[in-house]
Amino acid sequence: MSDSVESPLQVPFDPQALIRQAIEASKRAYVPYSRFRVGSALLDAEGGVHLGCNVENAAYSPTNCAERTALFRAIADGHAAQSFRAIAVVGDTDGPIAPCGVCRQVMMELCAPDMPVVMANLHGEYTITTVSALLPGAFTSKDLG
Ligand code: THU
């Protein structure tokens, strides 16, 4: 029996398939104020995908971004923090969409620092980075002592 068990986070995934699912999720966005649809697809350790869209609010600040919707949904469905393999986010931007600062902080809390983040637009452009690269010097639970 081999002792070199591959971590779930190192299992290869298809970024374009995840982007396609994020585009489907964006169609469910509740965006009466910005009209700016965002979709996200979060791949879990078992190969399941959790979709998220942005959900806006008349008071503006309660708005939940697509990435957080996907992450909170997966956590509520019983998946463990740090167990996810990748997340994709898609919006109708000129270049690949950039996750907001709040979502970067939430990814840092719930995902492994080296988890891939696929940032895409509707024109087929995408880039892949990692959670820690998106939030250098992040405040984390380690800072709480
Ligand atoms: N938004 C997201 O859902 N994800 C991002 O990465 C950027 C911004 C949403 C929030 C709001 O509903 C709309 O896009 C405009 O900011």
PDB file of C-alpha atoms and ligand atoms in Angstrom:
ATOM      1  CA  MET A   1       0.000   0.000   0.000  1.00  0.00           C
ATOM      2  CA  SER A   2       1.321   3.417  -0.963  1.00  0.00           C
ATOM      3  CA  ASP A   3       1.935   5.973   1.749  1.00  0.00           C
ATOM      4  CA  SER A   4       1.886   8.883  -0.662  1.00  0.00           C
ATOM      5  CA  VAL A   5      -1.769   9.812  -0.339  1.00  0.00           C
ATOM      6  CA  GLU A   6      -2.573  12.813  -2.430  1.00  0.00           C
ATOM      7  CA  SER A   7      -4.200  15.677  -0.584  1.00  0.00           C
ATOM      8  CA  PRO A   8      -7.700  16.521  -1.847  1.00  0.00           C
ATOM      9  CA  LEU A   9      -6.425  20.022  -2.585  1.00  0.00           C
ATOM     10  CA  GLN A  10      -3.868  18.668  -5.052  1.00  0.00           C
ATOM     11  CA  VAL A  11      -6.368  16.702  -7.105  1.00  0.00           C
ATOM     12  CA  PRO A  12      -6.479  18.174 -10.617  1.00  0.00           C
ATOM     13  CA  PHE A  13      -9.649  19.990 -11.625  1.00  0.00           C
ATOM     14  CA  ASP A  14     -10.982  21.465 -14.858  1.00  0.00           C
ATOM     15  CA  PRO A  15     -11.086  25.274 -14.510  1.00  0.00           C
ATOM     16  CA  GLN A  16     -13.240  25.729 -17.592  1.00  0.00           C
ATOM     17  CA  ALA A  17     -15.860  23.287 -16.320  1.00  0.00           C
ATOM     18  CA  LEU A  18     -15.950  25.180 -13.015  1.00  0.00           C
ATOM     19  CA  ILE A  19     -16.298  28.485 -14.918  1.00  0.00           C
ATOM     20  CA  ARG A  20     -19.234  27.098 -16.904  1.00  0.00           C
ATOM     21  CA  GLN A  21     -20.969  26.172 -13.655  1.00  0.00           C
ATOM     22  CA  ALA A  22     -20.261  29.622 -12.217  1.00  0.00           C
ATOM     23  CA  ILE A  23     -21.861  31.193 -15.310  1.00  0.00           C
ATOM     24  CA  GLU A  24     -24.971  29.067 -14.709  1.00  0.00           C
ATOM     25  CA  ALA A  25     -25.016  30.242 -11.079  1.00  0.00           C
ATOM     26  CA  SER A  26     -24.793  33.893 -12.160  1.00  0.00           C
ATOM     27  CA  LYS A  27     -28.145  33.506 -13.933  1.00  0.00           C
ATOM     28  CA  ARG A  28     -29.765  33.171 -10.500  1.00  0.00           C
ATOM     29  CA  ALA A  29     -28.266  36.421  -9.176  1.00  0.00           C
ATOM     30  CA  TYR A  30     -30.658  38.726  -7.311  1.00  0.00           C
ATOM     31  CA  VAL A  31     -29.353  42.088  -8.499  1.00  0.00           C
ATOM     32  CA  PRO A  32     -32.153  44.687  -8.674  1.00  0.00           C
ATOM     33  CA  TYR A  33     -29.749  47.510  -7.702  1.00  0.00           C
ATOM     34  CA  SER A  34     -26.481  46.951  -9.575  1.00  0.00           C
ATOM     35  CA  ARG A  35     -27.816  44.702 -12.360  1.00  0.00           C
ATOM     36  CA  PHE A  36     -24.331  43.179 -12.173  1.00  0.00           C
ATOM     37  CA  ARG A  37     -24.588  39.398 -12.119  1.00  0.00           C
ATOM     38  CA  VAL A  38     -21.834  37.357 -10.494  1.00  0.00           C
ATOM     39  CA  GLY A  39     -21.636  33.585 -10.210  1.00  0.00           C
ATOM     40  CA  SER A  40     -19.378  31.262  -8.278  1.00  0.00           C
ATOM     41  CA  ALA A  41     -18.732  27.510  -8.237  1.00  0.00           C
ATOM     42  CA  LEU A  42     -16.936  25.877  -5.321  1.00  0.00           C
ATOM     43  CA  LEU A  43     -15.471  22.406  -5.799  1.00  0.00           C
ATOM     44  CA  ASP A  44     -15.440  20.210  -2.703  1.00  0.00           C
ATOM     45  CA  ALA A  45     -13.147  17.341  -1.768  1.00  0.00           C
ATOM     46  CA  GLU A  46     -15.620  14.731  -3.041  1.00  0.00           C
ATOM     47  CA  GLY A  47     -15.996  16.407  -6.436  1.00  0.00           C
ATOM     48  CA  GLY A  48     -19.304  18.075  -5.581  1.00  0.00           C
ATOM     49  CA  VAL A  49     -19.914  21.633  -6.732  1.00  0.00           C
ATOM     50  CA  HIS A  50     -21.634  24.324  -4.672  1.00  0.00           C
ATOM     51  CA  LEU A  51     -23.057  27.245  -6.625  1.00  0.00           C
ATOM     52  CA  GLY A  52     -23.409  30.815  -5.444  1.00  0.00           C
ATOM     53  CA  CYS A  53     -24.724  34.089  -6.852  1.00  0.00           C
ATOM     54  CA  ASN A  54     -24.788  37.613  -5.518  1.00  0.00           C
ATOM     55  CA  VAL A  55     -27.873  38.509  -3.495  1.00  0.00           C
ATOM     56  CA  GLU A  56     -28.415  42.242  -3.078  1.00  0.00           C
ATOM     57  CA  ASN A  57     -30.418  44.281  -0.574  1.00  0.00           C
ATOM     58  CA  ALA A  58     -32.139  47.667  -0.567  1.00  0.00           C
ATOM     59  CA  ALA A  59     -29.940  48.629   2.389  1.00  0.00           C
ATOM     60  CA  TYR A  60     -26.904  47.766   0.211  1.00  0.00           C
ATOM     61  CA  SER A  61     -24.499  46.576   2.931  1.00  0.00           C
ATOM     62  CA  PRO A  62     -26.317  43.266   3.606  1.00  0.00           C
ATOM     63  CA  THR A  63     -25.513  42.283   0.001  1.00  0.00           C
ATOM     64  CA  ASN A  64     -23.832  38.892  -0.230  1.00  0.00           C
ATOM     65  CA  CYS A  65     -21.315  38.298  -3.016  1.00  0.00           C
ATOM     66  CA  ALA A  66     -21.441  35.170  -5.144  1.00  0.00           C
ATOM     67  CA  GLU A  67     -18.276  33.708  -3.630  1.00  0.00           C
ATOM     68  CA  ARG A  68     -19.556  34.022  -0.079  1.00  0.00           C
ATOM     69  CA  THR A  69     -22.905  32.569  -1.041  1.00  0.00           C
ATOM     70  CA  ALA A  70     -21.151  29.457  -2.407  1.00  0.00           C
ATOM     71  CA  LEU A  71     -18.845  29.134   0.592  1.00  0.00           C
ATOM     72  CA  PHE A  72     -21.547  29.662   3.237  1.00  0.00           C
ATOM     73  CA  ARG A  73     -23.841  27.273   1.417  1.00  0.00           C
ATOM     74  CA  ALA A  74     -21.192  24.537   1.388  1.00  0.00           C
ATOM     75  CA  ILE A  75     -20.376  25.049   5.065  1.00  0.00           C
ATOM     76  CA  ALA A  76     -24.080  24.926   5.921  1.00  0.00           C
ATOM     77  CA  ASP A  77     -24.324  21.693   3.919  1.00  0.00           C
ATOM     78  CA  GLY A  78     -21.737  20.125   6.230  1.00  0.00           C
ATOM     79  CA  HIS A  79     -18.447  20.512   4.387  1.00  0.00           C
ATOM     80  CA  ALA A  80     -15.425  21.254   6.522  1.00  0.00           C
ATOM     81  CA  ALA A  81     -13.464  24.473   6.346  1.00  0.00           C
ATOM     82  CA  GLN A  82     -10.138  23.969   4.544  1.00  0.00           C
ATOM     83  CA  SER A  83     -11.480  20.943   2.653  1.00  0.00           C
ATOM     84  CA  PHE A  84     -12.310  22.655  -0.639  1.00  0.00           C
ATOM     85  CA  ARG A  85     -10.362  22.081  -3.854  1.00  0.00           C
ATOM     86  CA  ALA A  86     -11.027  25.228  -5.905  1.00  0.00           C
ATOM     87  CA  ILE A  87     -13.408  28.120  -6.444  1.00  0.00           C
ATOM     88  CA  ALA A  88     -14.356  29.915  -9.648  1.00  0.00           C
ATOM     89  CA  VAL A  89     -15.944  33.354  -9.907  1.00  0.00           C
ATOM     90  CA  VAL A  90     -17.340  34.928 -13.058  1.00  0.00           C
ATOM     91  CA  GLY A  91     -18.699  38.375 -13.874  1.00  0.00           C
ATOM     92  CA  ASP A  92     -19.279  40.554 -16.919  1.00  0.00           C
ATOM     93  CA  THR A  93     -15.992  42.414 -16.570  1.00  0.00           C
ATOM     94  CA  ASP A  94     -13.436  43.500 -19.197  1.00  0.00           C
ATOM     95  CA  GLY A  95     -10.778  41.230 -17.722  1.00  0.00           C
ATOM     96  CA  PRO A  96     -11.131  38.376 -15.220  1.00  0.00           C
ATOM     97  CA  ILE A  97     -13.225  39.546 -12.251  1.00  0.00           C
ATOM     98  CA  ALA A  98     -11.446  40.376  -8.979  1.00  0.00           C
ATOM     99  CA  PRO A  99     -13.051  39.134  -5.747  1.00  0.00           C
ATOM    100  CA  CYS A 100     -13.814  41.915  -3.250  1.00  0.00           C
ATOM    101  CA  GLY A 101     -11.835  42.307  -0.053  1.00  0.00           C
ATOM    102  CA  VAL A 102     -14.531  40.823   2.154  1.00  0.00           C
ATOM    103  CA  CYS A 103     -14.670  37.667   0.016  1.00  0.00           C
ATOM    104  CA  ARG A 104     -10.869  37.404   0.120  1.00  0.00           C
ATOM    105  CA  GLN A 105     -11.033  37.486   3.910  1.00  0.00           C
ATOM    106  CA  VAL A 106     -13.767  34.833   3.973  1.00  0.00           C
ATOM    107  CA  MET A 107     -11.801  32.606   1.567  1.00  0.00           C
ATOM    108  CA  MET A 108      -8.792  32.966   3.868  1.00  0.00           C
ATOM    109  CA  GLU A 109     -10.931  31.785   6.783  1.00  0.00           C
ATOM    110  CA  LEU A 110     -12.634  28.836   5.071  1.00  0.00           C
ATOM    111  CA  CYS A 111     -10.117  27.645   2.452  1.00  0.00           C
ATOM    112  CA  ALA A 112      -6.553  26.432   2.451  1.00  0.00           C
ATOM    113  CA  PRO A 113      -4.097  29.233   1.630  1.00  0.00           C
ATOM    114  CA  ASP A 114      -2.881  27.422  -1.510  1.00  0.00           C
ATOM    115  CA  MET A 115      -6.366  26.634  -2.830  1.00  0.00           C
ATOM    116  CA  PRO A 116      -6.753  27.758  -6.451  1.00  0.00           C
ATOM    117  CA  VAL A 117      -9.065  30.699  -7.208  1.00  0.00           C
ATOM    118  CA  VAL A 118     -10.233  30.907 -10.835  1.00  0.00           C
ATOM    119  CA  MET A 119     -11.198  34.452 -11.840  1.00  0.00           C
ATOM    120  CA  ALA A 120     -13.057  34.708 -15.131  1.00  0.00           C
ATOM    121  CA  ASN A 121     -15.262  36.871 -17.314  1.00  0.00           C
ATOM    122  CA  LEU A 122     -17.941  36.121 -19.905  1.00  0.00           C
ATOM    123  CA  HIS A 123     -15.505  36.433 -22.831  1.00  0.00           C
ATOM    124  CA  GLY A 124     -13.572  33.270 -22.039  1.00  0.00           C
ATOM    125  CA  GLU A 125     -10.720  35.026 -20.256  1.00  0.00           C
ATOM    126  CA  TYR A 126      -9.542  33.666 -16.937  1.00  0.00           C
ATOM    127  CA  THR A 127      -6.599  33.628 -14.566  1.00  0.00           C
ATOM    128  CA  ILE A 128      -5.829  31.311 -11.673  1.00  0.00           C
ATOM    129  CA  THR A 129      -4.307  32.473  -8.429  1.00  0.00           C
ATOM    130  CA  THR A 130      -4.460  31.300  -4.816  1.00  0.00           C
ATOM    131  CA  VAL A 131      -6.295  32.409  -1.696  1.00  0.00           C
ATOM    132  CA  SER A 132      -3.118  33.625   0.026  1.00  0.00           C
ATOM    133  CA  ALA A 133      -1.922  35.520  -3.057  1.00  0.00           C
ATOM    134  CA  LEU A 134      -5.194  37.449  -3.044  1.00  0.00           C
ATOM    135  CA  LEU A 135      -4.756  38.637   0.551  1.00  0.00           C
ATOM    136  CA  PRO A 136      -1.124  39.053   1.572  1.00  0.00           C
ATOM    137  CA  GLY A 137      -0.637  39.790   5.261  1.00  0.00           C
ATOM    138  CA  ALA A 138      -4.150  38.675   6.122  1.00  0.00           C
ATOM    139  CA  PHE A 139      -5.501  38.832   9.652  1.00  0.00           C
ATOM    140  CA  THR A 140      -6.298  35.232  10.619  1.00  0.00           C
ATOM    141  CA  SER A 141      -7.121  33.102  13.649  1.00  0.00           C
ATOM    142  CA  LYS A 142      -3.363  32.866  14.346  1.00  0.00           C
ATOM    143  CA  ASP A 143      -3.399  36.561  15.202  1.00  0.00           C
ATOM    144  CA  LEU A 144      -5.958  35.940  17.940  1.00  0.00           C
ATOM    145  CA  GLY A 145      -3.380  33.872  19.857  1.00  0.00           C
TER     146      GLY A 145
HETATM  147  N1  THU B   1     -19.863  41.093  -6.423  1.00  0.00           N
HETATM  148  C1  THU B   1     -19.728  39.750  -6.269  1.00  0.00           C
HETATM  149  O1  THU B   1     -20.719  39.021  -6.085  1.00  0.00           O
HETATM  150  N2  THU B   1     -18.491  39.205  -6.318  1.00  0.00           N
HETATM  151  C2  THU B   1     -17.358  39.917  -6.629  1.00  0.00           C
HETATM  152  O2  THU B   1     -16.279  39.340  -6.693  1.00  0.00           O
HETATM  153  C3  THU B   1     -17.441  41.359  -6.877  1.00  0.00           C
HETATM  154  C4  THU B   1     -18.743  41.996  -6.582  1.00  0.00           C
HETATM  155  C5  THU B   1     -21.219  41.673  -6.422  1.00  0.00           C
HETATM  156  C6  THU B   1     -21.632  42.464  -5.218  1.00  0.00           C
HETATM  157  C7  THU B   1     -22.726  43.328  -5.796  1.00  0.00           C
HETATM  158  O3  THU B   1     -23.951  42.602  -5.790  1.00  0.00           O
HETATM  159  C8  THU B   1     -22.311  43.553  -7.225  1.00  0.00           C
HETATM  160  O4  THU B   1     -21.363  42.549  -7.524  1.00  0.00           O
HETATM  161  C9  THU B   1     -21.722  44.912  -7.513  1.00  0.00           C
HETATM  162  O5  THU B   1     -20.696  45.192  -6.631  1.00  0.00           O
END
